[in-house]
XYZ file of C-alpha atoms in Angstrom:
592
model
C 33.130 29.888 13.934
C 34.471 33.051 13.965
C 35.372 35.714 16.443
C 32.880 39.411 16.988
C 33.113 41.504 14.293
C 35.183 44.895 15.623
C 36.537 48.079 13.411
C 39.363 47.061 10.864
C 42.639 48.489 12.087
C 43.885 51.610 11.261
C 45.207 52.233 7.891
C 45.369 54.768 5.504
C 44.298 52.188 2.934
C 40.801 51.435 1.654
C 39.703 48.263 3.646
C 37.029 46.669 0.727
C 38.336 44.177 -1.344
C 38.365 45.376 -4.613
C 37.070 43.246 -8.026
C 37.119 44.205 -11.095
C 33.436 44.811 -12.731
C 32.158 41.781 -11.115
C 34.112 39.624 -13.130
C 34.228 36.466 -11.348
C 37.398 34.999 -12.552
C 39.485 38.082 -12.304
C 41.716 38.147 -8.889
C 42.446 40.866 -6.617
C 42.225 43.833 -9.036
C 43.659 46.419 -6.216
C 46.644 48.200 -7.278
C 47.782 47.121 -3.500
C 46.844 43.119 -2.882
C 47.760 43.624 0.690
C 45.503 46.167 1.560
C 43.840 44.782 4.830
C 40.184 43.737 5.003
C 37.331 45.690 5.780
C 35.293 45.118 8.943
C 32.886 42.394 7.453
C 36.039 40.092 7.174
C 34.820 37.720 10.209
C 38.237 37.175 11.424
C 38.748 40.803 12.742
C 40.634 41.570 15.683
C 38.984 40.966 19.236
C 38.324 44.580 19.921
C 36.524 44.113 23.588
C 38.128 45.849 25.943
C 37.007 42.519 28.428
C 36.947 39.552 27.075
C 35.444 36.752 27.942
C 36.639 33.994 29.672
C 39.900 34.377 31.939
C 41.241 37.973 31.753
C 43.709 39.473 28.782
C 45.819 40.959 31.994
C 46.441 37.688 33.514
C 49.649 37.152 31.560
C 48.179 33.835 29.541
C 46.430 35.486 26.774
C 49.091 34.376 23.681
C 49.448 31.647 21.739
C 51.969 30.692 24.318
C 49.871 31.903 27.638
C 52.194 34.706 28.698
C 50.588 37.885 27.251
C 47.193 39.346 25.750
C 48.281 39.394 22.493
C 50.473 37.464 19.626
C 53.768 39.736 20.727
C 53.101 42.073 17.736
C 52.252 45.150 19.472
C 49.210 47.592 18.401
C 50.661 48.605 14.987
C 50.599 44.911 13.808
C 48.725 43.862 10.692
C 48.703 42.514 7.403
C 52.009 42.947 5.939
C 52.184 45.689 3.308
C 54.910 46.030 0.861
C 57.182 49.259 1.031
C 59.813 50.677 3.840
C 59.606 52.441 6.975
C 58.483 55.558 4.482
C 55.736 54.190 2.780
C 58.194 53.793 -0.156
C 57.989 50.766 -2.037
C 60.746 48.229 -2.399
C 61.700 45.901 -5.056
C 62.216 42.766 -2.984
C 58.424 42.406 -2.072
C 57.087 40.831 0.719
C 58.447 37.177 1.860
C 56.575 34.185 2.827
C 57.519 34.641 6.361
C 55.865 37.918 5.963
C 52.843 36.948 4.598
C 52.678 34.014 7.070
C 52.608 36.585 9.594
C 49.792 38.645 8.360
C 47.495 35.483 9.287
C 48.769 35.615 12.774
C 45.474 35.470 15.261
C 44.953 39.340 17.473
C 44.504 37.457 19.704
C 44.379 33.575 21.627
C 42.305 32.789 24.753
C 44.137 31.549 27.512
C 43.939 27.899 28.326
C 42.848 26.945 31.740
C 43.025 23.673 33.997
C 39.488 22.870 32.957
C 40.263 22.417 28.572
C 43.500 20.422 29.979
C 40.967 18.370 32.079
C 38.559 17.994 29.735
C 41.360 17.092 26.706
C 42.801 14.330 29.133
C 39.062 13.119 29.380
C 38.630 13.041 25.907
C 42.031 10.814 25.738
C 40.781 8.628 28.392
C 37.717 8.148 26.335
C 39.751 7.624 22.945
C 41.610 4.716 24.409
C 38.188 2.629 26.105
C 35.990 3.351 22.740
C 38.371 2.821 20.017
C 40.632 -0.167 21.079
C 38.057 -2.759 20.293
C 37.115 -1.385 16.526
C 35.512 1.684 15.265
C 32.201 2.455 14.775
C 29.837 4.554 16.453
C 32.661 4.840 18.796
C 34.299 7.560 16.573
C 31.050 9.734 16.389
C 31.610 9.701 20.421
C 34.775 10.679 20.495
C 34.452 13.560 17.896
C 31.812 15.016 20.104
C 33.866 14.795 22.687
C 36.780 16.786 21.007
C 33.755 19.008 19.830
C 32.653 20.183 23.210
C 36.157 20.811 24.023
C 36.336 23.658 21.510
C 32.971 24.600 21.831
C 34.130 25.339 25.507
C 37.050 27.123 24.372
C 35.804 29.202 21.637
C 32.909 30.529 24.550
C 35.633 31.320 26.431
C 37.268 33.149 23.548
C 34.038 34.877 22.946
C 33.642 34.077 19.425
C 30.229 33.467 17.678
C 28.245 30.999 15.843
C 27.823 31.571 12.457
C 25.399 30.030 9.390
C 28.607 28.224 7.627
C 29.981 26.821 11.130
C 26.814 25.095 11.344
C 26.887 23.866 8.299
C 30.567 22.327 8.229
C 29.938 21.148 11.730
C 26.748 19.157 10.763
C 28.395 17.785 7.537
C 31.309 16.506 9.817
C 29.111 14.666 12.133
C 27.548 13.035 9.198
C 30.914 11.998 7.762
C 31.952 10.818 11.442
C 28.497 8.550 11.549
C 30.244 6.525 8.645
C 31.255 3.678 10.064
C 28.876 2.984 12.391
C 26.193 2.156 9.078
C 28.802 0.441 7.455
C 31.601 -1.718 7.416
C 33.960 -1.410 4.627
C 37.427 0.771 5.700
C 37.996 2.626 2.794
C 34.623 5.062 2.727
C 35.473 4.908 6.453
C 38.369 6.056 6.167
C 37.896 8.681 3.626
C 34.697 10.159 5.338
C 37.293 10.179 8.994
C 39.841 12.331 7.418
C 36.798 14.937 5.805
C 35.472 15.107 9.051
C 38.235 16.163 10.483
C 38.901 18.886 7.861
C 35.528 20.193 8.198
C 35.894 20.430 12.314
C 39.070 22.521 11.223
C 37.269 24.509 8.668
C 34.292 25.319 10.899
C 36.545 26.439 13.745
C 38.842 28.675 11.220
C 36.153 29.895 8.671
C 36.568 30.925 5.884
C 35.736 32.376 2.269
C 38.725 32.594 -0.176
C 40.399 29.808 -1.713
C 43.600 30.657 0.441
C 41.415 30.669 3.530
C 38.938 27.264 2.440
C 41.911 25.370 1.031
C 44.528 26.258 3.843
C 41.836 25.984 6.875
C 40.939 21.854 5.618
C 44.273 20.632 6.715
C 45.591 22.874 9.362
C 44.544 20.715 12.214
C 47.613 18.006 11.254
C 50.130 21.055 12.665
C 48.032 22.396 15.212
C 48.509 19.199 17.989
C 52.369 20.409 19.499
C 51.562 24.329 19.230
C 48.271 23.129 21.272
C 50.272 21.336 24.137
C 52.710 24.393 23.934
C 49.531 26.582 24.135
C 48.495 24.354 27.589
C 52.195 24.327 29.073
C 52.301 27.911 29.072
C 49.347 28.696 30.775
C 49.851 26.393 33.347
C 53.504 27.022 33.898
C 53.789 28.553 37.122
C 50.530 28.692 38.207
C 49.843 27.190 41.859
C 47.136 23.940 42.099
C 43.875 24.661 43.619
C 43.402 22.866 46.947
C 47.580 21.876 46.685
C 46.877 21.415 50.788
C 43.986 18.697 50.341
C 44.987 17.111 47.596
C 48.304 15.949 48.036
C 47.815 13.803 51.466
C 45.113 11.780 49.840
C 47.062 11.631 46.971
C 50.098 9.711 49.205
C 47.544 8.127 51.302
C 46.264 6.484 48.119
C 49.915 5.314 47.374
C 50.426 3.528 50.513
C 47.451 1.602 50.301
C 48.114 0.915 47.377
C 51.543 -0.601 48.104
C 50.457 -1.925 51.714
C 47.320 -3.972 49.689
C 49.307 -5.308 47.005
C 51.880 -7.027 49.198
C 49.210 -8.120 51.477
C 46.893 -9.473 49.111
C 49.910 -11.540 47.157
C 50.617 -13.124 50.640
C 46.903 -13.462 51.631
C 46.801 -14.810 47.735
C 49.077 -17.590 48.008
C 48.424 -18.683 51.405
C 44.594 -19.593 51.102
C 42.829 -20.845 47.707
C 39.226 -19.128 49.078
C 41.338 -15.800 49.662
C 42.821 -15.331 46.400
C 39.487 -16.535 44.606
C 38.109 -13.682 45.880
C 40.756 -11.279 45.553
C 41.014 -12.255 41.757
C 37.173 -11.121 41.517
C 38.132 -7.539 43.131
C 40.594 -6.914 41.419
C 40.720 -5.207 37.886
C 42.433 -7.624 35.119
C 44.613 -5.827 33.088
C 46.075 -7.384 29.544
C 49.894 -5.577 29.803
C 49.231 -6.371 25.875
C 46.655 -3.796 25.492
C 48.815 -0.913 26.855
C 50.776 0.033 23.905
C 47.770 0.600 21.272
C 45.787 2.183 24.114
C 48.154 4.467 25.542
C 48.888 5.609 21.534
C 44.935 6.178 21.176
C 45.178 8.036 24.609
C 47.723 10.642 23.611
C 45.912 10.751 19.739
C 42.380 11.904 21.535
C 43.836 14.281 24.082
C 46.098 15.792 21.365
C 43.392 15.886 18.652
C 40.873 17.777 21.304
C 43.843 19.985 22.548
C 44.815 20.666 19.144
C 40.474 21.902 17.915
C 40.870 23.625 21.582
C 44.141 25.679 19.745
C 42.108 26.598 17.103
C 39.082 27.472 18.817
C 40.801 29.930 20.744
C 42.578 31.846 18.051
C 42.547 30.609 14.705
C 44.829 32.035 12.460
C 43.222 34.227 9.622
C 44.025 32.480 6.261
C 41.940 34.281 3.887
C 44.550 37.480 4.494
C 46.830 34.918 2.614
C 47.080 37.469 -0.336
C 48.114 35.568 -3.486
C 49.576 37.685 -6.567
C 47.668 37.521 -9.725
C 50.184 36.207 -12.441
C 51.252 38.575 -15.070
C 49.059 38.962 -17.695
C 49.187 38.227 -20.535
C 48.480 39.648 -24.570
C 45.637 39.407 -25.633
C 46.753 37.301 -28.703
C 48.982 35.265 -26.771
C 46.488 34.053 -24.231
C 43.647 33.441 -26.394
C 44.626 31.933 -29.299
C 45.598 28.451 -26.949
C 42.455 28.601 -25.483
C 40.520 28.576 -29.102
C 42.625 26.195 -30.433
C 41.416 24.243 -27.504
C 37.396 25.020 -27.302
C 38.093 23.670 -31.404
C 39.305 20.459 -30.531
C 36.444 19.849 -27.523
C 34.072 20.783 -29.668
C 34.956 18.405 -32.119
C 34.799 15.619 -29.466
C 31.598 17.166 -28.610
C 30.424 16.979 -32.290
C 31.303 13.485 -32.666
C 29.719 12.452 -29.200
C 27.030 13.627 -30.468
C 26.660 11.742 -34.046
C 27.676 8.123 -32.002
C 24.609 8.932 -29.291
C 22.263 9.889 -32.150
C 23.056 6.749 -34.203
C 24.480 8.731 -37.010
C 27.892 6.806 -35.828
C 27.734 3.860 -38.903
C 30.798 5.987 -40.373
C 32.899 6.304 -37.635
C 32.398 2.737 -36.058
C 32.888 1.215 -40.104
C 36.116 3.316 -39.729
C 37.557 1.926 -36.410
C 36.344 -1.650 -37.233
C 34.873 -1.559 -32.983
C 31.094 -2.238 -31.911
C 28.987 -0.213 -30.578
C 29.563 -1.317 -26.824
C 33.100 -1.427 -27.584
C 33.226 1.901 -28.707
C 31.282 3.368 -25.492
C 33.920 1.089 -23.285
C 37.211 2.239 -24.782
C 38.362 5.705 -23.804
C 37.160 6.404 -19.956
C 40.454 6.617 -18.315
C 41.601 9.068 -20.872
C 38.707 11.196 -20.792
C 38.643 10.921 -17.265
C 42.370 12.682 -16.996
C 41.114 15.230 -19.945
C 38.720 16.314 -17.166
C 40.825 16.649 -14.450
C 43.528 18.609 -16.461
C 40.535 20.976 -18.293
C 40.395 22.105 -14.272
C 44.241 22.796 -14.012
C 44.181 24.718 -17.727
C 41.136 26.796 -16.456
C 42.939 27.568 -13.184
C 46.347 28.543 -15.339
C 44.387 30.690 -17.811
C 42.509 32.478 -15.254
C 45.664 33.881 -13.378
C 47.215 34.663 -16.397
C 44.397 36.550 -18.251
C 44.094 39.806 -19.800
C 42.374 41.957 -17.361
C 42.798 45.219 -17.754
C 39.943 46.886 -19.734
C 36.256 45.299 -20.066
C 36.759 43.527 -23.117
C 39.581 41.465 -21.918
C 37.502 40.114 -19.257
C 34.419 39.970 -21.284
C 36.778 37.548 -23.959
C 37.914 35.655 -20.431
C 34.909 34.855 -19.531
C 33.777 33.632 -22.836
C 36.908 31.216 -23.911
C 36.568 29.584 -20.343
C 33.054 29.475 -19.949
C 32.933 27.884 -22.965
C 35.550 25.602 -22.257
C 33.878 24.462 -18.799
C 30.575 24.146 -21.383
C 32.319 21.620 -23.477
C 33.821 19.662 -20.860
C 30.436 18.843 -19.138
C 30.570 17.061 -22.865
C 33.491 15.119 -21.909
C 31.743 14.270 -18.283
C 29.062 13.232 -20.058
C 30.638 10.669 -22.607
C 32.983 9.234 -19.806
C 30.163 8.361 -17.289
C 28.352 7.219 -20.631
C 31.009 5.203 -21.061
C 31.568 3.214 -17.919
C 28.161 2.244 -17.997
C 28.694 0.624 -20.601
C 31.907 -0.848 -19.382
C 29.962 -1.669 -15.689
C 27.348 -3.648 -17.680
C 29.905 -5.902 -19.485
C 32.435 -6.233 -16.744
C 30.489 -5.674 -13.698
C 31.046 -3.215 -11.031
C 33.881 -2.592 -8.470
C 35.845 -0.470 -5.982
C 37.761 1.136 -8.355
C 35.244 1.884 -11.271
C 32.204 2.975 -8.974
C 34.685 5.479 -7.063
C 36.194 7.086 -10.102
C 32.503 7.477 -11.494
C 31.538 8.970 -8.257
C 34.475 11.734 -8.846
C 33.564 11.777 -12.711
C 30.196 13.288 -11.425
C 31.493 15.694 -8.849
C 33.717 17.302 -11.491
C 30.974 17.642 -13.639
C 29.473 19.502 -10.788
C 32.421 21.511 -10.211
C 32.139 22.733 -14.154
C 28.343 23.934 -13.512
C 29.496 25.627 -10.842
C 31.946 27.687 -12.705
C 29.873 28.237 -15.361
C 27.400 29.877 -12.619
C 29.901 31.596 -11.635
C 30.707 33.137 -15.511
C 27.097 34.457 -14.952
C 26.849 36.325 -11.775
C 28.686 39.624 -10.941
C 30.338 38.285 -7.780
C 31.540 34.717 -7.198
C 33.182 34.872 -3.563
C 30.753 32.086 -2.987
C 32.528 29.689 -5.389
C 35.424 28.656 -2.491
C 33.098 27.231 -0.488
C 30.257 26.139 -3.065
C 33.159 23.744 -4.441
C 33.885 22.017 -1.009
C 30.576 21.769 0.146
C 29.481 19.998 -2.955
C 33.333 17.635 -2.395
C 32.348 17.091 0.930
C 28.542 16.147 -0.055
C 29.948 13.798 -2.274
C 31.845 12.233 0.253
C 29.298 12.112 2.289
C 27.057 10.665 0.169
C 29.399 8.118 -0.857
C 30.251 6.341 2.393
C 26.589 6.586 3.903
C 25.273 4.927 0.342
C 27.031 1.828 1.235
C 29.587 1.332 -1.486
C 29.998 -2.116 -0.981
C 26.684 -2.805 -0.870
C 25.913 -1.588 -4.000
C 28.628 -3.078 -6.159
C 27.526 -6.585 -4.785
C 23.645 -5.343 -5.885
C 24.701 -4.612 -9.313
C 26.509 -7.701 -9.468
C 23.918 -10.241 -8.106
C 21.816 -8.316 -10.724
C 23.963 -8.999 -13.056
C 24.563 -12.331 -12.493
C 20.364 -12.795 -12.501
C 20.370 -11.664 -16.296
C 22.971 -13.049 -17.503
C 24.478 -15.847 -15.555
C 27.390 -14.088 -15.214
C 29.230 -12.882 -12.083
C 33.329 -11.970 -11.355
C 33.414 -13.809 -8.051
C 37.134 -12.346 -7.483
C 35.662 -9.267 -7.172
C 33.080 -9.685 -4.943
C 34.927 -12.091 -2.738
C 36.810 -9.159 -1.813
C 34.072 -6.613 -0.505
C 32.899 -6.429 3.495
C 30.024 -7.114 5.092
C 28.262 -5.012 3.362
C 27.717 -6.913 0.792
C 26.517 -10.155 2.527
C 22.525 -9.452 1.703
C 22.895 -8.914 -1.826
C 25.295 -11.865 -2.328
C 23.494 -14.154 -0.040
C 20.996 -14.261 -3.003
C 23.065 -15.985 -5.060
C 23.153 -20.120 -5.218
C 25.356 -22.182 -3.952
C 28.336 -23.108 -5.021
C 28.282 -19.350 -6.305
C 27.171 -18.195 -2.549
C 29.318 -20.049 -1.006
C 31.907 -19.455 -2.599
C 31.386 -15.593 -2.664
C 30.465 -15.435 0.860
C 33.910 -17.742 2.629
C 36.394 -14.471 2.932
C 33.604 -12.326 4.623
C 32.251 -14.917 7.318
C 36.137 -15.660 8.059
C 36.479 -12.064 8.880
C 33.284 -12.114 10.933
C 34.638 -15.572 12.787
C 35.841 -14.164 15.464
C 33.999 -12.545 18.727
C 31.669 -9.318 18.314
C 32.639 -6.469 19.571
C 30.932 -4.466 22.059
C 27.968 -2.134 20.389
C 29.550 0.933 19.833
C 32.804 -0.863 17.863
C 30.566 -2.690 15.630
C 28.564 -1.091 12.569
C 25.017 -2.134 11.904
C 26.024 -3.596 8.601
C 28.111 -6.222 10.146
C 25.383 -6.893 12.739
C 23.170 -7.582 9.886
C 25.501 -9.573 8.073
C 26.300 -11.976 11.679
C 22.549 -12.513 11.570
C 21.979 -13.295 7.868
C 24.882 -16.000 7.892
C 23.999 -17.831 11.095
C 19.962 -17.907 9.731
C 21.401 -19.505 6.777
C 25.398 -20.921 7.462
C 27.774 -21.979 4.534
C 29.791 -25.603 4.297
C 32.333 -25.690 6.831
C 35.526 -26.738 6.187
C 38.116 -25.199 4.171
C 38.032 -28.275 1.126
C 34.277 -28.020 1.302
C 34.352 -24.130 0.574
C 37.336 -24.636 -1.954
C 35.716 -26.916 -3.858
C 32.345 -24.854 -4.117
C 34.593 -22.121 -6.067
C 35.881 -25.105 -7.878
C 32.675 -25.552 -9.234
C 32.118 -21.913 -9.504
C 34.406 -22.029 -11.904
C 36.941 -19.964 -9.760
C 40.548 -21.579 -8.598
C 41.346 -20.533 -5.526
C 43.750 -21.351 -2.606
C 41.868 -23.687 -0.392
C 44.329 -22.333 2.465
C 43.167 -19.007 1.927
């Protein structure tokens, strides 16, 4: 969400952002990285001479309500290196100065109505999300939602294809919980969500301005209440005259009825019957957690409400390309490397084929054995290919065609032979699933295994195209879908699936594992037989014991799972369940 594109400010400089031959892995290739951006950049200045919403000359348009701008003055901008000449200096520009370059034009005033509306959304924080979470926290992130909706109208800032987008994708990530009931994808897709509400109010295109927009809402809760303060420092209260005698009239009937009720109360049995009906009860235990959930919804809504009504412009975040480097000395690493993948690749390749009788007779391993050993390891190869690409690429030769023609080729080829590596490790846990079984741990880490794999066709896309200022946000939309994907799959679920599956071919089954999972799992495990049933199914209906919460704290999954175990209940009785592990052939604690 961005605000109306106006003319870049005035600068002798060219405003396009310069790339060298289309080479998508080559960085800012302008002899002057801080030359600002061009028009099309959609965080340009608010240029209208009226904005919308409450007037720039009402002293509350800053970040800190007191004037129509950020305190710059008109000749403000993106910081570029050189003295009050136009000379250059040595020093270079600081990170306070480059900080300062993402400053917002401008920030919408806040009015009585966001703080009214943020309070709300506290108010409805506390009620929703004291007794559990689950549809509960979609609620309340609409709620923070329309609250900088509101604000960015206000602001005058527009709707744009990618705010959609992130906006959607964060509702889907907030819907979580109330399909399922294990905490962890919960609690994974909750913190996405609310780094795609900050990326859809900040936009976004460059890494700087993706990677630094995801968590900028964590710092943006204090400058919002000292966004709020300001504004409504000094200014008078609407209908002061009618509101504060009915305020104090409230207050002494407040105190008049309390003493009069106690007496009333304790004189007559009948009278304080009724009076305990009336009045509200009120557990003093409650107060703590929902007074902390009521100051973490207003401050979350009055932080998006900050944003929305001046975000601050992260893709000017100029980063230096490194120094680059000889030809020689950056290529021959890189060779030496594509050697040794390709190698790996090579063998890979004879094992899958069956042309692996050599190498197996060699290691003295079976086949299975063979696929099993080795995923952790190539799992870290993978994740530090991605950190030597992103090394090599801001320190490669780029000055003539042929460098980046050779820069393309080494990494390209690199990111080739890694999908090699992707493919061998997910190769090789399911092997390792099938002998072991499935859990937390291993279905998660093949869940990232295949993202990265992703992420390497994506840069290899990117090798082929002339422009790749796409990539940024390709890469965290296809995170994000993973994400997304994993929590509304039903992790839990699953694993118990591929276990009971398991167990019906082979007889097999790692009840420590699945004695640990949620809810979830309860249809897939309540095929087993007892003892094995019972014994897999004692943790969950312990947790489920107590009282249901109300609908919107409760997740469909653990609905289901209520029903399933009162149609068909286990052995009550802690020795009864013990001993069904017993004879599960699983010790356990009967105390547990």
């Amino acid at each position: 969400m961005t605000g109306p594109s106006t003319p870049a400010p005035t600068d002798p400089q060219p405003a396009s952002e310069p790339q060298a031959s289309g080479d998508p892995y080559a960085p800012y290739a302008s002899a002057d990285p801080y030359a600002p951006y061009a028009s099309a950049d959609p965080y340009a200045p608010y240029a209208s001479a009226a904005p919308h919403g409450p007037s720039a000359s009402s002293g509350r348009g800053s970040s800190s309500g007191r004037g129509p701008s950020s305190g710059r003055g008109p000749s403000s901008g993106p910081y570029r290196p050189g003295g009050p000449d136009g000379s250059p200096e040595a020093s270079g520009p600081t990170i306070g100065d480059r900080l300062h370059a993402t400053d917002p034009e401008r920030r919408a005033a806040a009015t009585p109505r966001i703080l009214l509306f943020a309070l709300l959304t506290g108010l409805l924080t506390a009620w929703l999300l004291y007794d559990g979470v689950g549809a509960n926290l979609l609620i309340c992130g609409v709620a923070a939602a329309v609250v900088a909706g509101v604000v960015a109208r206000a602001a005058g800032r527009r709707i744009r294809p990618w705010t959609v987008v992130w906006s959607l994708l964060a509702l889907a990530l907030a819907a979580v919980p109330a399909f399922w009931d294990a905490g962890w994808p919960a609690l994974l897709a909750s913190g996405c969500a609310l780094g795609l509400a900050s990326l859809a109010l900040h936009g976004g295109r460059r890494w700087s301005g993706v990677l630094l927009a995801l968590p900028a809402v964590l710092w943006q809760p204090v400058p919002g209440v000292g966004w709020v303060w300001g504004a409504m420092e000094g200014r008078p209260l609407p209908g002061r005259g009618r509101i504060v005698p009915v305020l104090k009239a409230l207050a002494v009937a407040a105190v008049l009825l309390t003493v009069f009720g106690l007496l009333f109360a304790s004189a007559d049995v009948a009278m304080a019957d009724l009076l305990a009906g009336l009045s509200p009860s009120i557990d003093v235990h409650q107060l703590p957690l929902r007074g902390l959930l009521f100051a973490l919804g207003t401050l979350t809504a009055l932080g998006f409400a900050h944003i929305a009504a001046g975000p601050r412009r992260w893709d000017r975040l100029v980063v230096r390309p490194g120094r680059e480097r000889r030809r020689l000395e950056w290529a021959l690493p890189l060779v030496a490397l594509n050697l040794m993948f390709g190698a790996f690749a090579v063998i890979q390749a004879m094992v899958v084929l069956g042309g692996a009788d050599a190498v197996l007779s060699n290691t003295g391993m079976s086949r299975s054995a063979y696929a099993r050993q080795g995923f952790w390891q190539l799992s870290v190869i993978t994740v530090l290919t991605l950190v030597v690409v992103a090394v090599a690429k801001r320190w490669a030769p780029r000055t003539t065609p042929a460098d980046r023609r050779l820069t393309r080729i080494l990494l390209g080829l690199l990111c080739l032979l890694a999908l090699a590596v992707v493919a061998s490790a997910l190769g090789r846990m399911w092997f390792y699933v099938d002998a072991s079984g499935l859990t937390r741990l291993r279905l998660w880490v093949l869940v990232v295994e295949i993202w990265l794999g992703v992420v390497f066709l994506l840069l290899i896309t990117a090798g082929f195209t002339r422009g790749a200022r796409w990539l940024p946000r390709a890469v965290v939309l296809s995170g994000m879908l993973t994400v997304a994907v994993y929590g509304l799959m039903g992790p839990d679920a699953i694993i118990a699936e591929q276990n009971v599956a398991r167990y019906e071919r082979s007889q097999q089954i790692d009840l420590r594992n699945v004695r640990e999972l949620s809810a979830d799992a309860v249809p897939a495990l309540g095929r087993l037989p007892n003892p094995q049933r019972i014994c897999a199914l004692e943790l969950i209906r312990a947790d489920l014991a107590n009282d249901p919460g109300p609908w919107y704290a409760t997740s469909r999954s653990a609905a289901r799972a209520r029903e399933i175990l009162a149609a068909r209940p286990l052995v009550e009785g802690g020795r009864a369940t013990a001993s069904a592990c017993e004879r599960a052939g699983l010790h356990v604690d009967p105390y547990f």
